[in-house]
mmCIF file with all atom_site columns, C-alpha atoms in Angstrom:
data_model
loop_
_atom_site.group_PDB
_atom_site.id
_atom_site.type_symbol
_atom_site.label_atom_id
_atom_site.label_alt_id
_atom_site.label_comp_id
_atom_site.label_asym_id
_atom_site.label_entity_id
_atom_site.label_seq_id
_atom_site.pdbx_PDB_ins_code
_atom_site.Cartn_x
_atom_site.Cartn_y
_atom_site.Cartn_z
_atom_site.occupancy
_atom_site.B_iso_or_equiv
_atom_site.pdbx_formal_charge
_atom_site.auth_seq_id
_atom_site.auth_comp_id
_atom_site.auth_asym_id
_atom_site.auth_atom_id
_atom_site.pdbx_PDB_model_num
ATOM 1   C CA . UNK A 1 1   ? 18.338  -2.876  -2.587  1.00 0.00 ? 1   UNK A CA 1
ATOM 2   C CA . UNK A 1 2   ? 19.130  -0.782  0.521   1.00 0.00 ? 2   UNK A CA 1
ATOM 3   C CA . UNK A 1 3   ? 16.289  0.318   3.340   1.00 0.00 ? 3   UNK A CA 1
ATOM 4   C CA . UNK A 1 4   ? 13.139  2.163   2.401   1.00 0.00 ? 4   UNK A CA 1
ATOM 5   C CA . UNK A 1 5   ? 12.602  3.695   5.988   1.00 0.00 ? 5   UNK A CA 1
ATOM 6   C CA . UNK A 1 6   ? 11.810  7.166   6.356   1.00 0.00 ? 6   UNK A CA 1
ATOM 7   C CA . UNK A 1 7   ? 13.191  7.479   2.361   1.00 0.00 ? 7   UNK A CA 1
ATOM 8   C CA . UNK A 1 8   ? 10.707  10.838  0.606   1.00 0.00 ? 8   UNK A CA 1
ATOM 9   C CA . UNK A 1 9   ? 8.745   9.481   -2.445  1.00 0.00 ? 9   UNK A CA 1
ATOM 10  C CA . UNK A 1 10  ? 10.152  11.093  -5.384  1.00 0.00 ? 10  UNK A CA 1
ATOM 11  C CA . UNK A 1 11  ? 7.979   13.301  -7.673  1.00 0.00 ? 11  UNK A CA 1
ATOM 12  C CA . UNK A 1 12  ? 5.729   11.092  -10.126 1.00 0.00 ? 12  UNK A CA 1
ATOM 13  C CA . UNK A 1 13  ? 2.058   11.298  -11.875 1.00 0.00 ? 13  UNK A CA 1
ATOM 14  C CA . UNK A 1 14  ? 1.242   8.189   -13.170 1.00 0.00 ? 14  UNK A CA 1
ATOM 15  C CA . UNK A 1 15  ? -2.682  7.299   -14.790 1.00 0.00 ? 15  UNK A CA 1
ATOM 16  C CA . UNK A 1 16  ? -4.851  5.660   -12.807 1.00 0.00 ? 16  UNK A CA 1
ATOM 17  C CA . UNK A 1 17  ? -8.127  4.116   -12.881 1.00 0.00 ? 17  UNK A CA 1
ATOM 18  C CA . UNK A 1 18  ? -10.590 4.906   -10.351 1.00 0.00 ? 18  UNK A CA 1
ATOM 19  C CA . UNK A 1 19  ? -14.049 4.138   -9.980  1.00 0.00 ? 19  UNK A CA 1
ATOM 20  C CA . UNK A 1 20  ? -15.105 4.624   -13.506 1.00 0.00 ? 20  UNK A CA 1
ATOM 21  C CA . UNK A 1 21  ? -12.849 7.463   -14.636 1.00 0.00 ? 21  UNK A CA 1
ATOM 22  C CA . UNK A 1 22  ? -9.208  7.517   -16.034 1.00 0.00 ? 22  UNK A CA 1
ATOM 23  C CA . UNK A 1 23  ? -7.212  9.915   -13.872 1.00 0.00 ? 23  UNK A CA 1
ATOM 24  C CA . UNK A 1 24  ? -4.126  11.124  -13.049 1.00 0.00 ? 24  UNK A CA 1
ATOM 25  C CA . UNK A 1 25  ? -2.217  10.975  -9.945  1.00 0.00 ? 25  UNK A CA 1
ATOM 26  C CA . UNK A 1 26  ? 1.052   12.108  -8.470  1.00 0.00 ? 26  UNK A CA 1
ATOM 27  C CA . UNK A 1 27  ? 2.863   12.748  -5.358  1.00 0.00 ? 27  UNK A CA 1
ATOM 28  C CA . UNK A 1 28  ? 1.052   15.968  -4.035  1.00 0.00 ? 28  UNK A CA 1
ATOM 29  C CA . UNK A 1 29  ? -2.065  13.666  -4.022  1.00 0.00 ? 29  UNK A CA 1
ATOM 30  C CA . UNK A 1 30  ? -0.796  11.179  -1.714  1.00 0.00 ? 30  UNK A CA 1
ATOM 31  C CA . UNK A 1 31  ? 0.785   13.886  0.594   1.00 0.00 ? 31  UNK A CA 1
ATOM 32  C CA . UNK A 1 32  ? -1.491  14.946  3.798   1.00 0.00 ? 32  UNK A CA 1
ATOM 33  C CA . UNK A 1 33  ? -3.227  11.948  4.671   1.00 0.00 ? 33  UNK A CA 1
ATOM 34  C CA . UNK A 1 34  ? -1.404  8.078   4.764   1.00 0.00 ? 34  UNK A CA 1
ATOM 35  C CA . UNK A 1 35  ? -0.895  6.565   1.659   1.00 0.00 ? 35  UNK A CA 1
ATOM 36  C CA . UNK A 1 36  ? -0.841  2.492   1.077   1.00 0.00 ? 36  UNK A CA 1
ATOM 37  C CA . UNK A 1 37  ? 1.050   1.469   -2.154  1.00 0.00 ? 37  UNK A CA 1
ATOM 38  C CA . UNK A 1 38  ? -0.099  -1.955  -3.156  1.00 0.00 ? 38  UNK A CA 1
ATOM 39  C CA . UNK A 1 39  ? 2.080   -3.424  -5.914  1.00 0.00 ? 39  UNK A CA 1
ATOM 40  C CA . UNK A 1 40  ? 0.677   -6.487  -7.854  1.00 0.00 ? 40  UNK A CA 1
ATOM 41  C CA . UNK A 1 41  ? 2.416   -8.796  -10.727 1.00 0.00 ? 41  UNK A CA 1
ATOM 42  C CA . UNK A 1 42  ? -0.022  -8.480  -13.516 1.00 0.00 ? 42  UNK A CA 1
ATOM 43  C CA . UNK A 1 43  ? -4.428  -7.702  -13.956 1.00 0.00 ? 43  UNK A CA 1
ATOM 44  C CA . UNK A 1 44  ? -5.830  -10.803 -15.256 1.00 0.00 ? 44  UNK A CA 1
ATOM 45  C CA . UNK A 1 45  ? -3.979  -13.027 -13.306 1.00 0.00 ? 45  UNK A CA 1
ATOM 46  C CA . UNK A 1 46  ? -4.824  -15.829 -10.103 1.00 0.00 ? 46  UNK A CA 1
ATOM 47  C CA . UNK A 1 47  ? -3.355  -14.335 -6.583  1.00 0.00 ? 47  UNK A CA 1
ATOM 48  C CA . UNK A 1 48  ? -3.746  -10.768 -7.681  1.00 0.00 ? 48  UNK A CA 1
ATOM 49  C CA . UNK A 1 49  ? -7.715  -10.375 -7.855  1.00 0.00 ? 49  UNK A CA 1
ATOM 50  C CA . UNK A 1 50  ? -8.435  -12.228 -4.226  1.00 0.00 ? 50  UNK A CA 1
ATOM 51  C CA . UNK A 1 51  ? -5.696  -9.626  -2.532  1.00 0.00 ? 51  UNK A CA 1
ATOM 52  C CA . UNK A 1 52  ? -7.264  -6.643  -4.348  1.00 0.00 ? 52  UNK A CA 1
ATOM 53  C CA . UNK A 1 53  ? -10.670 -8.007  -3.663  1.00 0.00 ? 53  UNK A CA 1
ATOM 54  C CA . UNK A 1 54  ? -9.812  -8.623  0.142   1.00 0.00 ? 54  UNK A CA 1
ATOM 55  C CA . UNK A 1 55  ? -8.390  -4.481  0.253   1.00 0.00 ? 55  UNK A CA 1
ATOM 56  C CA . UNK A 1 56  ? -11.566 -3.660  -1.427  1.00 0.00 ? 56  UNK A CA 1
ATOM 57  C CA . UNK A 1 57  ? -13.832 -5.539  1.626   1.00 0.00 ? 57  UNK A CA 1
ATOM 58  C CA . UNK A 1 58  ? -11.507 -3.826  4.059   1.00 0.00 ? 58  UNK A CA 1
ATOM 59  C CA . UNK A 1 59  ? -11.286 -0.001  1.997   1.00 0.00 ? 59  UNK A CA 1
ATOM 60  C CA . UNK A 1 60  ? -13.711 1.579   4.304   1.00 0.00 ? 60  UNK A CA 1
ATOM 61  C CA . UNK A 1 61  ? -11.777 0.855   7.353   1.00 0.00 ? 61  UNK A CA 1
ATOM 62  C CA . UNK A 1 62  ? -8.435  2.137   5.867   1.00 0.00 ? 62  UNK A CA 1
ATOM 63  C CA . UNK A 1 63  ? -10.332 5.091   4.931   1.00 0.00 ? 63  UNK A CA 1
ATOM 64  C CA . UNK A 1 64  ? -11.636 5.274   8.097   1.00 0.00 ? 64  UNK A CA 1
ATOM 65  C CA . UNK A 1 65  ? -8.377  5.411   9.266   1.00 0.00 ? 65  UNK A CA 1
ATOM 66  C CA . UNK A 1 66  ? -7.497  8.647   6.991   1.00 0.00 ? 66  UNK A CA 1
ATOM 67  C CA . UNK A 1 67  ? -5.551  6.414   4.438   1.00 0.00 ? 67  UNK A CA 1
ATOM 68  C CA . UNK A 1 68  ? -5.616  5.745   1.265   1.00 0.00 ? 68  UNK A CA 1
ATOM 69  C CA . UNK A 1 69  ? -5.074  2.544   -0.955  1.00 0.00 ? 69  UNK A CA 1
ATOM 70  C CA . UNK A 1 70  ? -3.255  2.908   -4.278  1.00 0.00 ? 70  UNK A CA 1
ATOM 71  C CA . UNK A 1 71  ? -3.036  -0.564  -5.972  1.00 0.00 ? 71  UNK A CA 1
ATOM 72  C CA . UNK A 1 72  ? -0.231  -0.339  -8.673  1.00 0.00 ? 72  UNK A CA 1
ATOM 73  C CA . UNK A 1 73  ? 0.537   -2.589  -11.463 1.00 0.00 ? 73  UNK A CA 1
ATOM 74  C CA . UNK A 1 74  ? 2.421   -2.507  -14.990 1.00 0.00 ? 74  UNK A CA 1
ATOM 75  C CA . UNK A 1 75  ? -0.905  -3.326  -16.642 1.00 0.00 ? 75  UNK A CA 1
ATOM 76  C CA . UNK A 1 76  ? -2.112  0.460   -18.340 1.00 0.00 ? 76  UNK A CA 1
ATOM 77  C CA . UNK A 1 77  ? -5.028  2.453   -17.070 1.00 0.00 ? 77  UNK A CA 1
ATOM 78  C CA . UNK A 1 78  ? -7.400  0.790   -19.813 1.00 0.00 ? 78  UNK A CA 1
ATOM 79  C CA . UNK A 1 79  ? -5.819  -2.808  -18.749 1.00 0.00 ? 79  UNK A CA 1
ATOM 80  C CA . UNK A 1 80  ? -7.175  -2.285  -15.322 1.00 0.00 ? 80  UNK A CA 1
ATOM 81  C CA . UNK A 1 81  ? -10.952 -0.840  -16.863 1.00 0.00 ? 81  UNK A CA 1
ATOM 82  C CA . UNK A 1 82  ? -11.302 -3.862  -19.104 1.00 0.00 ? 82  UNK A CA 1
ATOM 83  C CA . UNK A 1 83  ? -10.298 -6.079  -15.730 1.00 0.00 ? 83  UNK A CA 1
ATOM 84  C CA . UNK A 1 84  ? -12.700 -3.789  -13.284 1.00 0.00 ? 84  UNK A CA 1
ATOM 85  C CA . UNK A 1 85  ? -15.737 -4.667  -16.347 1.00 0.00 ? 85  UNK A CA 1
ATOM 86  C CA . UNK A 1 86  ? -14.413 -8.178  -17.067 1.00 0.00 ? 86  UNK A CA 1
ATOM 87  C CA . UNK A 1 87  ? -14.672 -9.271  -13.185 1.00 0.00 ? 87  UNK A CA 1
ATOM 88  C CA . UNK A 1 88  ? -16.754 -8.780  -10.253 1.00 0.00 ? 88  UNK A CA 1
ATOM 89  C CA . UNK A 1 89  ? -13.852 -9.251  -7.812  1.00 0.00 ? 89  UNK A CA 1
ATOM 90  C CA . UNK A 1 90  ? -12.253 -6.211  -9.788  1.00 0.00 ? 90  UNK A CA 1
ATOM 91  C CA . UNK A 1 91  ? -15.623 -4.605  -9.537  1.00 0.00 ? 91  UNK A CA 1
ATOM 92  C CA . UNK A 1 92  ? -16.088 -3.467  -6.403  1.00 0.00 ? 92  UNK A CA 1
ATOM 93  C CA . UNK A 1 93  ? -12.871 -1.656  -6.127  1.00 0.00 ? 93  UNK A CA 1
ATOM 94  C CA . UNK A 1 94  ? -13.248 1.790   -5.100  1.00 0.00 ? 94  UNK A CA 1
ATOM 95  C CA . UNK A 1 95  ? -9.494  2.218   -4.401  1.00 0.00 ? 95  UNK A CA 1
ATOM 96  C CA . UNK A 1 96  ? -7.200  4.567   -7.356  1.00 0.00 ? 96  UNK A CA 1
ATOM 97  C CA . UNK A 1 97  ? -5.535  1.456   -9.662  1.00 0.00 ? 97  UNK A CA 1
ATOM 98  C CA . UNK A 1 98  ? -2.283  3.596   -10.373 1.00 0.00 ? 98  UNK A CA 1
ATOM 99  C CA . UNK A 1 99  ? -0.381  2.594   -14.048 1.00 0.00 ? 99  UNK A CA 1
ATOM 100 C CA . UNK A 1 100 ? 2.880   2.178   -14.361 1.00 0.00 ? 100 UNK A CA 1
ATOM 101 C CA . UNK A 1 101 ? 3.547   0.227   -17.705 1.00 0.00 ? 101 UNK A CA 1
ATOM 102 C CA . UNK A 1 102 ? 7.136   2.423   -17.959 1.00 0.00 ? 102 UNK A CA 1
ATOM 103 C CA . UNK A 1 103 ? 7.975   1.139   -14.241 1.00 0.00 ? 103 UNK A CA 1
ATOM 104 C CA . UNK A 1 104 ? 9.040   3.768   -13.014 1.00 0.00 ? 104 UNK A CA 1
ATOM 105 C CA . UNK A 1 105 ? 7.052   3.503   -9.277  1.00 0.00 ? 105 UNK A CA 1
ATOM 106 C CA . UNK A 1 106 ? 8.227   -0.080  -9.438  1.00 0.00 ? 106 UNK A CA 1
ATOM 107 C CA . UNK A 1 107 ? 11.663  0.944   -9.938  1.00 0.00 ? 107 UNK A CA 1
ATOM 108 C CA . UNK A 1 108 ? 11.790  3.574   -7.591  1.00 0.00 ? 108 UNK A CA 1
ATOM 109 C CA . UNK A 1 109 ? 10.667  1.208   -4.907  1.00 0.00 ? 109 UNK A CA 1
ATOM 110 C CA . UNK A 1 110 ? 12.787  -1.363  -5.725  1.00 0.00 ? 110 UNK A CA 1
ATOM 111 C CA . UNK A 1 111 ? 10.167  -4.045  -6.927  1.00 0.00 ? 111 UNK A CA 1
ATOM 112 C CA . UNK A 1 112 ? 10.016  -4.477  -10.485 1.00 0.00 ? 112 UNK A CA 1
ATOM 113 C CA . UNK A 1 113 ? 11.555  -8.125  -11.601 1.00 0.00 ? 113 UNK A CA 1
ATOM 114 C CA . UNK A 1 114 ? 13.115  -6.364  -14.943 1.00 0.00 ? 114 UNK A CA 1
ATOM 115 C CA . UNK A 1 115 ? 13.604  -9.839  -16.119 1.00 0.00 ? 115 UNK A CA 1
ATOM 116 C CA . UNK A 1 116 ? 9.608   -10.773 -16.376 1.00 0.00 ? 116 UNK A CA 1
ATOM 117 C CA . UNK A 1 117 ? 8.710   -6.710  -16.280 1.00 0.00 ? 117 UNK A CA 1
ATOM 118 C CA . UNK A 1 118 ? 6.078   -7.487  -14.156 1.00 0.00 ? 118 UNK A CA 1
ATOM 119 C CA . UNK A 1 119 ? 6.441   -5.998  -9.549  1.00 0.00 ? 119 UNK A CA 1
ATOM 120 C CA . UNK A 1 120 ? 6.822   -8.511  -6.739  1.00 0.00 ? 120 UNK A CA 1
ATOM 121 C CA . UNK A 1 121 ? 3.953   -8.264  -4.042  1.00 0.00 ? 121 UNK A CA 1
ATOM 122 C CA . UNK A 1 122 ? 5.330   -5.160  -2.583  1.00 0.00 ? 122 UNK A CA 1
ATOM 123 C CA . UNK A 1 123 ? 3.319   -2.957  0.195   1.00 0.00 ? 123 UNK A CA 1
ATOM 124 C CA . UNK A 1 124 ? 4.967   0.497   1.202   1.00 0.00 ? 124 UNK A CA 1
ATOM 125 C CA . UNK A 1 125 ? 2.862   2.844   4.068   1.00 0.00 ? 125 UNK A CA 1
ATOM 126 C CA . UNK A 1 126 ? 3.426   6.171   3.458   1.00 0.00 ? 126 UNK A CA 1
ATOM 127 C CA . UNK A 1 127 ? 3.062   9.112   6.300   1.00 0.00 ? 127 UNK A CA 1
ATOM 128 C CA . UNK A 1 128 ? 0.995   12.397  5.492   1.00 0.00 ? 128 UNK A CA 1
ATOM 129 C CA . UNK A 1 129 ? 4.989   13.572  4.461   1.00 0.00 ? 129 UNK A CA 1
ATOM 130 C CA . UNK A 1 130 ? 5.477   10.908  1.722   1.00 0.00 ? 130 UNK A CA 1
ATOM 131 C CA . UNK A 1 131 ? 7.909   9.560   3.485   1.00 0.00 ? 131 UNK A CA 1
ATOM 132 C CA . UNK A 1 132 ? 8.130   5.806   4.162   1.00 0.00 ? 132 UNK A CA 1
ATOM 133 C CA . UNK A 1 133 ? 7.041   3.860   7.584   1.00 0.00 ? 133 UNK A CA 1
ATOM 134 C CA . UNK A 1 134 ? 6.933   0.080   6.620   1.00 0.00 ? 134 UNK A CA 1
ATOM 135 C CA . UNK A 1 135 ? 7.020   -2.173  3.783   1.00 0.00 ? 135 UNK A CA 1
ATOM 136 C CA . UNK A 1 136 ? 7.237   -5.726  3.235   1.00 0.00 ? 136 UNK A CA 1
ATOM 137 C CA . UNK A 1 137 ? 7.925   -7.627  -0.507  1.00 0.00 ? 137 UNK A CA 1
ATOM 138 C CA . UNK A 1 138 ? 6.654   -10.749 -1.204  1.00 0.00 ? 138 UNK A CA 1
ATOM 139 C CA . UNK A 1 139 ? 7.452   -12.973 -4.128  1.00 0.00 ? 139 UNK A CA 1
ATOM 140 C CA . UNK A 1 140 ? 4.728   -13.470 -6.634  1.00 0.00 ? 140 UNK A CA 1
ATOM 141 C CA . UNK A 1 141 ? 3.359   -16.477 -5.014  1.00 0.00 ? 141 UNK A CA 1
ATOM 142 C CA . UNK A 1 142 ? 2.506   -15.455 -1.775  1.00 0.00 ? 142 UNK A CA 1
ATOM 143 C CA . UNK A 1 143 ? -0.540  -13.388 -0.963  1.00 0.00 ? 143 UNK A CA 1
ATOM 144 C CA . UNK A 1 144 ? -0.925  -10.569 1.481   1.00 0.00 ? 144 UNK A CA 1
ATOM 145 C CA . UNK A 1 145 ? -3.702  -9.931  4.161   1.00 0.00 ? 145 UNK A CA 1
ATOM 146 C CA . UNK A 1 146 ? -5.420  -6.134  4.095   1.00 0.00 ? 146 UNK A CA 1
ATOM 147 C CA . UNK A 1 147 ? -6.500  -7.217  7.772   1.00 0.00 ? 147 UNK A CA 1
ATOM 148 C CA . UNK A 1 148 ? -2.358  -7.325  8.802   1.00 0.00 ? 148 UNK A CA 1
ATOM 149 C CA . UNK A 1 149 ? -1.635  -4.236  6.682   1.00 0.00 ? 149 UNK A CA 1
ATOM 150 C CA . UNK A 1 150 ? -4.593  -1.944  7.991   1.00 0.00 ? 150 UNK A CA 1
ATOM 151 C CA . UNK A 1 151 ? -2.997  -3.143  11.312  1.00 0.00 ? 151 UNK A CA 1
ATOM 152 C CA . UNK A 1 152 ? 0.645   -2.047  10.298  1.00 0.00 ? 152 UNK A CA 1
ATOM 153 C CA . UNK A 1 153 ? -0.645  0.823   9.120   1.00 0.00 ? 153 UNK A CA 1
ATOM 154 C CA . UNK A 1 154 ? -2.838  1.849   12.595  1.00 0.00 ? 154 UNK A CA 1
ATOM 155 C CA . UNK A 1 155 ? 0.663   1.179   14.622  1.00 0.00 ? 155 UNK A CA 1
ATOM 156 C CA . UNK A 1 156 ? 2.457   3.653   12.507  1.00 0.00 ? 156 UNK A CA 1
ATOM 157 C CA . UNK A 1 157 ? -0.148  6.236   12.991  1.00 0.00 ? 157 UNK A CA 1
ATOM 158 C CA . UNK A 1 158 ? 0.106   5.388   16.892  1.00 0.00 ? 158 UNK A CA 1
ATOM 159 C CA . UNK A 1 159 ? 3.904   5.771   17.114  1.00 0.00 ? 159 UNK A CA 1
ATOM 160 C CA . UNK A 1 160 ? 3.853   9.060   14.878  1.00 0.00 ? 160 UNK A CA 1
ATOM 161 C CA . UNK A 1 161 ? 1.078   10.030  17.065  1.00 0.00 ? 161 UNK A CA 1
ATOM 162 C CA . UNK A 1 162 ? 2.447   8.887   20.597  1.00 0.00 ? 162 UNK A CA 1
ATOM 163 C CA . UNK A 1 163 ? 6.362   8.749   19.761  1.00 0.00 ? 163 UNK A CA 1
ATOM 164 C CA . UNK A 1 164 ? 7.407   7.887   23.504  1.00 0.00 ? 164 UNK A CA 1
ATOM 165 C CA . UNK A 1 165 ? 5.105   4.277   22.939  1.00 0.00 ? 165 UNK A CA 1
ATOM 166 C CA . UNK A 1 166 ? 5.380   1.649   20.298  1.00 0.00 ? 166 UNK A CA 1
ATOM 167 C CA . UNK A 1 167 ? 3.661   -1.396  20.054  1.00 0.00 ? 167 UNK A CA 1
ATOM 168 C CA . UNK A 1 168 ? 4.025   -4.969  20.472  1.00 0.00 ? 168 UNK A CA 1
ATOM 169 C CA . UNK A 1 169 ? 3.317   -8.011  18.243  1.00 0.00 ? 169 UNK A CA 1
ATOM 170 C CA . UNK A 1 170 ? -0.189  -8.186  17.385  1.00 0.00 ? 170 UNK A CA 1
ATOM 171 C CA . UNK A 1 171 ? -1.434  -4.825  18.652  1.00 0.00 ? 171 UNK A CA 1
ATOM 172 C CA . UNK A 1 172 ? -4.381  -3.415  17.497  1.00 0.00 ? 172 UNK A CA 1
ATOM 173 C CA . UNK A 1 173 ? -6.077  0.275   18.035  1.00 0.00 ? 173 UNK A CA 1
ATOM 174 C CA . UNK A 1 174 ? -7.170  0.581   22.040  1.00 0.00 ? 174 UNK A CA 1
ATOM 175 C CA . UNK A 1 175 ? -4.848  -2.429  23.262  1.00 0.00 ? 175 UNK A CA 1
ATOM 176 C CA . UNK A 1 176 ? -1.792  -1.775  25.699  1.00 0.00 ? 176 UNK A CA 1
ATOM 177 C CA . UNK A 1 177 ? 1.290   -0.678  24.145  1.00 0.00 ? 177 UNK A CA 1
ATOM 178 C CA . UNK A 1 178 ? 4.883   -0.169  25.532  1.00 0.00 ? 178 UNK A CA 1
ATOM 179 C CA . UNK A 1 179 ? 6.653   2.899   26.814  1.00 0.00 ? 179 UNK A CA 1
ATOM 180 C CA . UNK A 1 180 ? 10.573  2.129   26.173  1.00 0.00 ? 180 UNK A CA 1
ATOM 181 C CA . UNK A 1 181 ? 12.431  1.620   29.440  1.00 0.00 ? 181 UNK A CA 1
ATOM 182 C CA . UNK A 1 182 ? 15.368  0.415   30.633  1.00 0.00 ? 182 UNK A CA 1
ATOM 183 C CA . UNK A 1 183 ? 13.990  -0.884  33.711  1.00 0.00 ? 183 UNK A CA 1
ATOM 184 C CA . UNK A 1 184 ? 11.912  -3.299  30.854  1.00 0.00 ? 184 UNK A CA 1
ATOM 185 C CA . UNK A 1 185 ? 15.171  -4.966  29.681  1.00 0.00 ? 185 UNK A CA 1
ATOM 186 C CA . UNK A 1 186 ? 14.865  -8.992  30.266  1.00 0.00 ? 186 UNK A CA 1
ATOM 187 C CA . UNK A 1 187 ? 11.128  -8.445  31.790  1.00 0.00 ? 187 UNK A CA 1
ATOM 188 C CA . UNK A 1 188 ? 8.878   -8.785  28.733  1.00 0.00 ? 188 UNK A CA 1
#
């Protein structure tokens, strides 16, 4: 696995289920706002429905921050219906729940486990040019926190926005950040 920074998504339209409906989506639909690509194991399953459910409590403020959350799986489109009906956690999901039973998303961003064909925890945040600002891969144990990655995601837009600043540990929107210096060197 090599590094996803600044790599282009490659073309793909996938199914998806969102809110109700069976659609499709591809790359021209995550391209002109940011994009947050949520891999999961499996629907149906123990860590997966409290970090979808914890996305779901937090989707207005990624959307509020011009993003938006695409929650992928190998489960099919009507896998993740039957799960959105079956459970309330699953319910209230408002976010597109992207199918990829051939794996080709999870291949292409280098988190499908071909031996169990099911994705690690993987999160990629995508710029308005598909192209690729942070990620982070978990292994199917460990949970991830929509609070830290609606905070990744607001110091990407920052830099992009403000390129001679970047931002420190634990920064969040309206906080001080750092304009590169030398005269910094050995001082922070």
């Amino acid at each position: 696995m090599g590094n996803y920074i600044n790599t282009e998504l490659e073309d793909f339209t996938v199914n998806a289920y969102h809110d109700g409906e069976i659609e499709t989506v591809s790359k021209q639909d995550l391209l002109g706002h940011w994009s947050v690509i949520f891999f999961y194991p499996a629907d149906f399953t123990f860590v997966c429905p409290t970090e979808l459910g914890d996305l779901a409590d937090h989707y207005t403020d990624f959307k509020a921050a011009d993003a938006e959350v695409y929650s992928v799986s190998e489960d099919t489109e009507y896998v993740h219906k039957a799960w959105a009906e079956a459970t309330d956690t699953i319910a209230k999901v408002k976010y597109p729940m992207l199918a990829d039973p051939a794996g080709k998303l999870a291949r292409f961003f280098g988190v499908l486990d071909e031996e169990s064909g099911l994705a690690f925890r993987g999160v990629f945040i995508i710029d308005p040019e598909g192209k690729i600002k942070s990620y982070t891969i978990n292994d199917n144990g460990i949970g991830r926190n929509a609070e830290e990655i609606l905070r990744t995601l607001e110091a990407a837009k920052f830099v992009r926005e403000h390129g001679d600043k970047v931002c420190p540990a634990n920064w969040h929107p309206g906080e001080d950040t750092i304009a590169p210096s030398l005269d910094l060197v050995g001082k922070i």
